[in-house]
CSV table of C-alpha atoms in Angstrom, one decimal:
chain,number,residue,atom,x,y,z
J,1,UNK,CA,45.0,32.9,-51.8
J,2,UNK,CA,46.0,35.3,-49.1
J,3,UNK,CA,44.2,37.4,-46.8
J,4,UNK,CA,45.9,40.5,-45.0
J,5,UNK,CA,44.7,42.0,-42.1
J,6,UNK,CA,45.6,46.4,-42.1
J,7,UNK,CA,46.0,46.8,-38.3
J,8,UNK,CA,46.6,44.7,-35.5
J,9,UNK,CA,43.2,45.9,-33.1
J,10,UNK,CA,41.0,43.8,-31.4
J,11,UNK,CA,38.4,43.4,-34.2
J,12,UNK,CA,41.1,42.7,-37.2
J,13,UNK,CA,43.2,40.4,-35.0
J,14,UNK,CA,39.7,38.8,-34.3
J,15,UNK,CA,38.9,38.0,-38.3
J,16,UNK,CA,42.5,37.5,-38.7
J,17,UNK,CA,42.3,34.8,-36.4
J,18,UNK,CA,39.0,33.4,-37.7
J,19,UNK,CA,40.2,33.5,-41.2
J,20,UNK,CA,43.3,31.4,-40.3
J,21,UNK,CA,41.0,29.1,-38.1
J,22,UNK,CA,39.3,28.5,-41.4
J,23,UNK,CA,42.4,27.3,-43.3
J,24,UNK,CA,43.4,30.1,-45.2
J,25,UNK,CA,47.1,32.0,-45.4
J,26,UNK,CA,46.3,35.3,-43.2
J,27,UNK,CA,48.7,37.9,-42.6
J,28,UNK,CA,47.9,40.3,-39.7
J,29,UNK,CA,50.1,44.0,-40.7
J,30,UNK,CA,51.2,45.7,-37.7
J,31,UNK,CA,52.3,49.5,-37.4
J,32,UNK,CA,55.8,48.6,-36.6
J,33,UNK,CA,58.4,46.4,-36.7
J,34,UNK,CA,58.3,45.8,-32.9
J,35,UNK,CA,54.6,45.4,-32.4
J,36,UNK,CA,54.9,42.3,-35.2
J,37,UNK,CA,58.3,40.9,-33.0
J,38,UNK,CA,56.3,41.2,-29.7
J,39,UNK,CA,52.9,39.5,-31.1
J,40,UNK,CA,55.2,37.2,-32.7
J,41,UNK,CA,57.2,36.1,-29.9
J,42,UNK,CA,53.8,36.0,-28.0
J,43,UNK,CA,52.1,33.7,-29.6
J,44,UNK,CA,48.7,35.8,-29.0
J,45,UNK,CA,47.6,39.5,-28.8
J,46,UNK,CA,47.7,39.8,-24.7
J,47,UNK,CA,46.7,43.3,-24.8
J,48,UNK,CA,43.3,42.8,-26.7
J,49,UNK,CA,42.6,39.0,-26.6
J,50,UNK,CA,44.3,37.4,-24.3
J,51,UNK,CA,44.3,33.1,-24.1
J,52,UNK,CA,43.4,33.0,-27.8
J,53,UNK,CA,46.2,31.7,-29.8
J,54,UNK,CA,47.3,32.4,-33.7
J,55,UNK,CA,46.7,29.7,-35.5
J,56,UNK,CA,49.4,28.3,-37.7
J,57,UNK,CA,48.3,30.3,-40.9
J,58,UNK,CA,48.6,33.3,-39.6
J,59,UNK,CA,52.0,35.5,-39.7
J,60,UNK,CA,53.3,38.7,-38.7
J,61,UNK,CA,53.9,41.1,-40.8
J,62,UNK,CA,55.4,45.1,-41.0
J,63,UNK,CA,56.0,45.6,-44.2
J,64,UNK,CA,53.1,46.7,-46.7
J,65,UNK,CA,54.8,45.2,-49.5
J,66,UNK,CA,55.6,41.7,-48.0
J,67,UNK,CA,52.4,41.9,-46.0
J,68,UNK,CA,50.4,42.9,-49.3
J,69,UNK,CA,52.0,40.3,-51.8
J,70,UNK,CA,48.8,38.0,-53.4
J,71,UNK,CA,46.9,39.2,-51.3
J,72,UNK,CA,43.1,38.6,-52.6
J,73,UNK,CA,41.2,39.9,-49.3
J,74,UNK,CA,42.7,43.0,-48.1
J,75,UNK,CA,40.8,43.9,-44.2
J,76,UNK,CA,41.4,47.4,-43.4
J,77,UNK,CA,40.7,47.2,-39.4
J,78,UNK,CA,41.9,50.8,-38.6
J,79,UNK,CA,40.1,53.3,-36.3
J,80,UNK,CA,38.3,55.8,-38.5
J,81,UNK,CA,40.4,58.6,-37.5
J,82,UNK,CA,43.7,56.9,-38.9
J,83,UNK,CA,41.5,55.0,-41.9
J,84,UNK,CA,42.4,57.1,-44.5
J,85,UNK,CA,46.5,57.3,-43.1
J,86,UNK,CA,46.2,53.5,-43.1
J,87,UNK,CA,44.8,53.0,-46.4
J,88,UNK,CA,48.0,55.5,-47.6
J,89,UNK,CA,50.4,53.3,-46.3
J,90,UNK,CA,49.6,50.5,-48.2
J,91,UNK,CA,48.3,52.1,-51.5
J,92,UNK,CA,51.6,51.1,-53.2
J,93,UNK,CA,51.2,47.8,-53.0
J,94,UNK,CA,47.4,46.7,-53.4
J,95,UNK,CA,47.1,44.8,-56.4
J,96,UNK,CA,44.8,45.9,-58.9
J,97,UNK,CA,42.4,42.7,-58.8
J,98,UNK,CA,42.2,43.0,-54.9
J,99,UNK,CA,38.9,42.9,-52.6
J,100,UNK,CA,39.5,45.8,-50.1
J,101,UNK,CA,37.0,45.4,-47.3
J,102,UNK,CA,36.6,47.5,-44.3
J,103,UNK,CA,35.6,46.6,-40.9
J,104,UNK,CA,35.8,50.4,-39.8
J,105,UNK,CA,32.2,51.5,-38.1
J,106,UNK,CA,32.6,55.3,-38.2
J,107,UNK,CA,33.4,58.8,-40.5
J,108,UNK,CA,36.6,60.6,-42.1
J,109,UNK,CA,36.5,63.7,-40.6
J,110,UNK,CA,35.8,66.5,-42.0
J,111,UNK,CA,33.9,65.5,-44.5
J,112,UNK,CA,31.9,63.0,-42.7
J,113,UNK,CA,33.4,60.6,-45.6
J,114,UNK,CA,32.0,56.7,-45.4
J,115,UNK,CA,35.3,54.4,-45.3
J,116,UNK,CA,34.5,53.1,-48.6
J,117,UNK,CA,34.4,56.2,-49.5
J,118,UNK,CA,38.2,56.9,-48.4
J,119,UNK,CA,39.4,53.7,-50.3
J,120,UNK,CA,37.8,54.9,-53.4
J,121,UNK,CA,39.7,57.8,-53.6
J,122,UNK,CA,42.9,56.9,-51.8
J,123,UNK,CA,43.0,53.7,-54.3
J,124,UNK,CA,41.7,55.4,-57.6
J,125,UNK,CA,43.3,52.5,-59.6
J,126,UNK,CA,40.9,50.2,-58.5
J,127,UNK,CA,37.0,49.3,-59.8
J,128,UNK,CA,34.3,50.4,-57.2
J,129,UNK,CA,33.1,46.7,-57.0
J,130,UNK,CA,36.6,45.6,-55.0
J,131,UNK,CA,35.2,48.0,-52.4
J,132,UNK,CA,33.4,46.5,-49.6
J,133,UNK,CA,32.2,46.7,-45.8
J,134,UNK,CA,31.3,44.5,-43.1
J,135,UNK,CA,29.0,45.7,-40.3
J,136,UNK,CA,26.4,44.6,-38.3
J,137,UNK,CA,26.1,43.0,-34.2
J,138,UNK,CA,29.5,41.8,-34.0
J,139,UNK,CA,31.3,41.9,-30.6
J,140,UNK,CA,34.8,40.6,-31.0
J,141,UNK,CA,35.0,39.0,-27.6
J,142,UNK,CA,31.7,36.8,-28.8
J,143,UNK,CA,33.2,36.3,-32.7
J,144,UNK,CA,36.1,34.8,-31.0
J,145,UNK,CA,35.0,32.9,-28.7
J,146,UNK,CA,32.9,31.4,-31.8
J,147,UNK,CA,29.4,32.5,-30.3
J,148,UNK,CA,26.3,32.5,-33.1
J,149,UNK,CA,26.9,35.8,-34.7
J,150,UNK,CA,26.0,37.1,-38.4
J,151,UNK,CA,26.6,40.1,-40.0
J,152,UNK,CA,26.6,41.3,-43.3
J,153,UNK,CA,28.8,42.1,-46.2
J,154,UNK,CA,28.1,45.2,-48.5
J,155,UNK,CA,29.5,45.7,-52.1
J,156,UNK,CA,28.5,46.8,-55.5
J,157,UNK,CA,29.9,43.2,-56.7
J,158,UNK,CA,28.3,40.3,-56.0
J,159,UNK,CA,32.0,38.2,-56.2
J,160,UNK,CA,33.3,40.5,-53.6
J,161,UNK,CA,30.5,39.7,-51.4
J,162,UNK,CA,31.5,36.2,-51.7
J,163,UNK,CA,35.5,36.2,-51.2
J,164,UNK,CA,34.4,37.7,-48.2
J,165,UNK,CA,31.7,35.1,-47.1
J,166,UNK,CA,34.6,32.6,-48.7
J,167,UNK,CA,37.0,34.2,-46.6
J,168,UNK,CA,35.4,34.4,-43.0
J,169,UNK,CA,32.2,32.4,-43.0
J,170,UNK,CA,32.0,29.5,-40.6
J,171,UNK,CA,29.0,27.3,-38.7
J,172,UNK,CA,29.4,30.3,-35.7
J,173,UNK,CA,29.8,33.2,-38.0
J,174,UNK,CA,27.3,33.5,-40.4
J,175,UNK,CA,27.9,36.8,-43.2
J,176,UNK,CA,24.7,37.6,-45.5
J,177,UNK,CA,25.5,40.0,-48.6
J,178,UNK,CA,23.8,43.0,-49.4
J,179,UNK,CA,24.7,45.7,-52.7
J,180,UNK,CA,23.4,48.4,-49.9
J,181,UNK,CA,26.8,49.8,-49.3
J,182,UNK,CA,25.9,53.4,-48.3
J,183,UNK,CA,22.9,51.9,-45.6
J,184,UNK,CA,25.3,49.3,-44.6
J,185,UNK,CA,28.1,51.6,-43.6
J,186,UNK,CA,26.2,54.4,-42.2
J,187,UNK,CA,24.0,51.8,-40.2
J,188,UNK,CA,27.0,50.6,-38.5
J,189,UNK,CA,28.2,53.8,-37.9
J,190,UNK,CA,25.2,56.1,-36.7
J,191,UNK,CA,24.4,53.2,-34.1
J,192,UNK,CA,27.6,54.1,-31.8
J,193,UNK,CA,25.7,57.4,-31.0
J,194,UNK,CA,22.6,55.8,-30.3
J,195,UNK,CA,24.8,53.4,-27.7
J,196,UNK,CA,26.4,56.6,-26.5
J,197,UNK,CA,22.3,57.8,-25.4
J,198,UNK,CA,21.2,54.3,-24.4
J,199,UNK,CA,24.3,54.3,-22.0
J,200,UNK,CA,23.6,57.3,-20.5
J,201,UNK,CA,20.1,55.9,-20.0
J,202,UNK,CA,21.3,53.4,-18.0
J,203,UNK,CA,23.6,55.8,-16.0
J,204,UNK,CA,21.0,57.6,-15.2
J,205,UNK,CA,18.4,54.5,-14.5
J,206,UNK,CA,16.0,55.6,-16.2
J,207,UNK,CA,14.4,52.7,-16.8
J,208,UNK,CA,14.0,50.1,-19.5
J,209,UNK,CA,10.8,51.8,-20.6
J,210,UNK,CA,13.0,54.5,-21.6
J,211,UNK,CA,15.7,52.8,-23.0
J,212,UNK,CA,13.5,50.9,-26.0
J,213,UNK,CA,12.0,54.2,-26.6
J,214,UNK,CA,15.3,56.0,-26.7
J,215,UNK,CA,16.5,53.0,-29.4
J,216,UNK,CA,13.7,53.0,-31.5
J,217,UNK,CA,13.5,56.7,-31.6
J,218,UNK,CA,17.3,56.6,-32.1
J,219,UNK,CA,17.2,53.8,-35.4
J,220,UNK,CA,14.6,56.2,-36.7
J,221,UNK,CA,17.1,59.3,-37.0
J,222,UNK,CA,19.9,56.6,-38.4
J,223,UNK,CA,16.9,55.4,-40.9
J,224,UNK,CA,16.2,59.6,-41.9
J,225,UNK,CA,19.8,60.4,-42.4
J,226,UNK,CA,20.6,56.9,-44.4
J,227,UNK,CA,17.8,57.5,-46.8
J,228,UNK,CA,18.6,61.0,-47.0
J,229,UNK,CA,22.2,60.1,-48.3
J,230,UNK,CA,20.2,56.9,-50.5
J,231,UNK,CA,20.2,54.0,-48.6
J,232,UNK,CA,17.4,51.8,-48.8
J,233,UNK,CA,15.1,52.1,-45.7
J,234,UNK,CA,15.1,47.8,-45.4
J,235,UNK,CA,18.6,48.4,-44.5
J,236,UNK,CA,17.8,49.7,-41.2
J,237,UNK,CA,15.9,46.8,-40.2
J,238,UNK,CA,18.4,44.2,-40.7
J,239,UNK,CA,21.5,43.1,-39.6
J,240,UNK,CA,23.3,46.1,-40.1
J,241,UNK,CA,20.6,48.3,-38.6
J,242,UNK,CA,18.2,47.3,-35.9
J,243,UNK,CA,20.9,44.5,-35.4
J,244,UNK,CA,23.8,46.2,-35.0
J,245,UNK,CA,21.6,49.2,-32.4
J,246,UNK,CA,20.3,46.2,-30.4
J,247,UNK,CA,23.8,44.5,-29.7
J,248,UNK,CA,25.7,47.8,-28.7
J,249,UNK,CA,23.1,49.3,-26.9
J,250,UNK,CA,22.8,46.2,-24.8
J,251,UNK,CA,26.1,44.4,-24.1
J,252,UNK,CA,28.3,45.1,-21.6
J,253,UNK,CA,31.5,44.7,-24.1
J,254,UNK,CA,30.1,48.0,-26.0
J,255,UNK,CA,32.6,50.4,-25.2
J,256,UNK,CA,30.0,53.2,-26.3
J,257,UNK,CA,27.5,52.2,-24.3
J,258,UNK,CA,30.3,52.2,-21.5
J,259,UNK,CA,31.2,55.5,-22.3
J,260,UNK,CA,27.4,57.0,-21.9
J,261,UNK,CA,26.8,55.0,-19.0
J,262,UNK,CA,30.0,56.5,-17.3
J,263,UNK,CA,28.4,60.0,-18.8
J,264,UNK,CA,25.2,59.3,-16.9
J,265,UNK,CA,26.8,58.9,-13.8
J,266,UNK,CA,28.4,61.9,-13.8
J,267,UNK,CA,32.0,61.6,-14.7
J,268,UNK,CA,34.0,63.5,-17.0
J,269,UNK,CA,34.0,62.6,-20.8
J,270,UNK,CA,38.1,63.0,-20.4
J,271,UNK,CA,38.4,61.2,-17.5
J,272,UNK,CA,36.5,58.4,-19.2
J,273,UNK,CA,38.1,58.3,-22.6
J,274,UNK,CA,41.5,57.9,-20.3
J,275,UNK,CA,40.7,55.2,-18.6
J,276,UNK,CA,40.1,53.4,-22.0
J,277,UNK,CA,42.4,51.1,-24.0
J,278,UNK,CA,40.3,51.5,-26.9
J,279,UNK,CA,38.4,53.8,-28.9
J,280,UNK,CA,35.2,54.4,-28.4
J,281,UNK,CA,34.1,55.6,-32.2
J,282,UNK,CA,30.6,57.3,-31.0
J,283,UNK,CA,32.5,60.1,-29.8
J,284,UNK,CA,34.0,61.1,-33.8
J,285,UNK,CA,31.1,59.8,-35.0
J,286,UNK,CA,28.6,62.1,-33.3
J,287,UNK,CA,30.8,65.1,-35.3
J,288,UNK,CA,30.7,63.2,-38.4
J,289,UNK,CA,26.9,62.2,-37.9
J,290,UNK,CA,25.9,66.2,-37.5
J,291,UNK,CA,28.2,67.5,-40.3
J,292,UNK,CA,26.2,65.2,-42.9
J,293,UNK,CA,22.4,65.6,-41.0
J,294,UNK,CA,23.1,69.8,-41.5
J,295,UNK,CA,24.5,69.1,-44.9
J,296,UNK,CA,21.4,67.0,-45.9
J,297,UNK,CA,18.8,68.8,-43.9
J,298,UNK,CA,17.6,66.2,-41.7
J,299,UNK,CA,16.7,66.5,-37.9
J,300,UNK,CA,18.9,64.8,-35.7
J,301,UNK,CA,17.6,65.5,-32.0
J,302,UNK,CA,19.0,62.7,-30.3
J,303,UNK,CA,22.5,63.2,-31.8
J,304,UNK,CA,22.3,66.6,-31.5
J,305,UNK,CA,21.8,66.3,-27.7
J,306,UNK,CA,25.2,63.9,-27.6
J,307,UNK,CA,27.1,66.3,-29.3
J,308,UNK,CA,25.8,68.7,-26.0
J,309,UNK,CA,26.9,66.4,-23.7
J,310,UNK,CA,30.0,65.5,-24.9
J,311,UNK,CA,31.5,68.7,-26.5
J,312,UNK,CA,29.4,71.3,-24.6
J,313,UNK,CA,29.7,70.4,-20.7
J,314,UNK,CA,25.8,69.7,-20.8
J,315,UNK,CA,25.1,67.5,-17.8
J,316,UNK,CA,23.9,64.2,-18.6
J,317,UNK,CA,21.2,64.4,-16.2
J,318,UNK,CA,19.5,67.0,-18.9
J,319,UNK,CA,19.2,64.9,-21.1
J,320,UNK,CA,15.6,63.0,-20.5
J,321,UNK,CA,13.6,66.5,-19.8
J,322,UNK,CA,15.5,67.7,-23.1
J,323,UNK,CA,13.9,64.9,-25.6
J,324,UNK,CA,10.6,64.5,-23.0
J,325,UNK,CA,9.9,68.0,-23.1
J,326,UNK,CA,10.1,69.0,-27.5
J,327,UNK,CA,6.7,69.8,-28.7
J,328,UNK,CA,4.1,67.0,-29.5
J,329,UNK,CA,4.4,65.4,-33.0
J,330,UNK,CA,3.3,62.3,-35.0
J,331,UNK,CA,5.3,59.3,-34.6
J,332,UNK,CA,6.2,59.0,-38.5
């Protein structure tokens, strides 16, 4: 069977890859003809992962219909802000038995819409079991360079759960399956902003005294909203949760932690974001994050404060006396 890979960015080049280093047929579908030609003729993707070659399984593709044809797996590896345009291109040619999986960790906005949520109703033809989402502490540059990771894969369908796990799961990159879809995906998601704050932290050199409280108090807003929206509070403490806030708000390959630690020290949110050669998602998903928290009534502070620093010219430096300084209250 064939897997196809919707966007050539770091993280779907890096499953393509691993997919193909498993054996299977993978076809990685670039935007344009020219970006297929030039990986093609390179041999590798030297923009986003330089030194690691395509296997032989893997081919370039353009076309969604030649890209797309027996395709089992279908990886949508978009940023969320062209998600839904992605998952448009290639609605005409998904067949109707096809897994459609996401890797995207963010919101359609507006609507503050959960990626599955965008297949669902760009591809009404299909049932909502060939939905699914991976998320969890993932770092491509690790997952390709075939460091311990594991994740987990989130569908209403058990069988989709396990083309994935079929599809991608090797000694080095372990995938567990949960039917949690809605924890899953906003776990993955609500963690960039929580990166975003733990950056700034370090910016700032606050201290890592700080910093764990600033996490912890962080994964309890993702846990409040999640529920809120009916995710099951175990969610939150696993991979896709705890996990997920623990890898980005620690690694130096986190571009959002990146981002708030440039913050901290002062620089310019636009001067940051153009020094970049990849999205950092926190910064859509601190939008996305509010419009559902005011939607389902639940009390954000911590992403409310990142939506002051980075759409509001609040100096980062305001941050700690802004969370120290809010009247006493019970830890739960």
């Amino acid at each position: 069977a064939v897997t196809t890979v919707v966007g050539a960015t770091t993280w779907g080049t890096t499953l393509g890859i691993i997919a193909a280093r498993l054996g299977h047929a993978v076809r990685l579908l670039c935007r344009t003809a020219e970006e297929a030609d030039g990986l093609r003729r390179d041999g590798e993707h030297m923009r986003r992962l330089p030194g690691y070659r395509f296997p032989p399984g893997l081919t370039l593709e353009h076309d969604p219909a030649r890209g797309l044809d027996g395709a089992a797996l279908i990886i949508v590896a978009s940023p969320s802000d062209r998600f839904r345009q992605n998952v448009q291109r290639i609605a005409g040619s998904v067949a109707g038995d096809a897994v459609v999986l996401s890797v995207t960790k963010g919101f359609d906005r507006p609507g503050s819409l959960r990626m599955t949520e965008v297949m669902a109703q760009e591809l009404p033809g299909l049932d909502a079991g060939l939905f699914a989402a991976l998320s969890g502490p993932s770092l491509a540059d690790e997952v390709i360079a075939e460091k311990p990771v594991s994740i987990v894969a989130a569908s209403e369908s058990d069988a989709s759960c396990r083309l994935v796990q079929d599809t991608l799961m090797s000694p080095m990159f372990r995938i567990y399956t949960s039917d949690d879809v809605v924890g899953v995906e906003l776990g993955g998601a609500l963690k960039n902003i929580v990166a975003l704050a733990g950056g700034i932290a370090d910016g700032l050199d606050a201290g890592d005294s700080a910093k764990a409280a600033l996490v912890t108090r962080g994964l309890a807003e993702i846990s409040r909203l999640g529920i809120a929206a009916g995710a099951r509070p175990l969610t939150f403490a696993g991979l896709a949760g705890l996990g997920d806030v623990m890898a980005t708000c620690a690694s130096p390959y986190s571009r959002n932690r990146r981002v708030g630690e440039e913050l901290g020290k002062g620089r310019r949110l636009e001067d940051i974001l153009a020094g970049m050669d990849a999205v950092a998602e926190g910064v859509n998903t601190t939008l996305g994050a509010l419009e559902l928290s005011e939607r389902l009534n639940v009390d954000m502070p911590i992403t409310r404060l990142m939506a002051r620093v980075l759409f509001e010219g609040l100096p980062a430096s305001d941050c700690i006396p802004a969370l120290m300084e809010r009247p006493p209250r019970p830890e739960w």
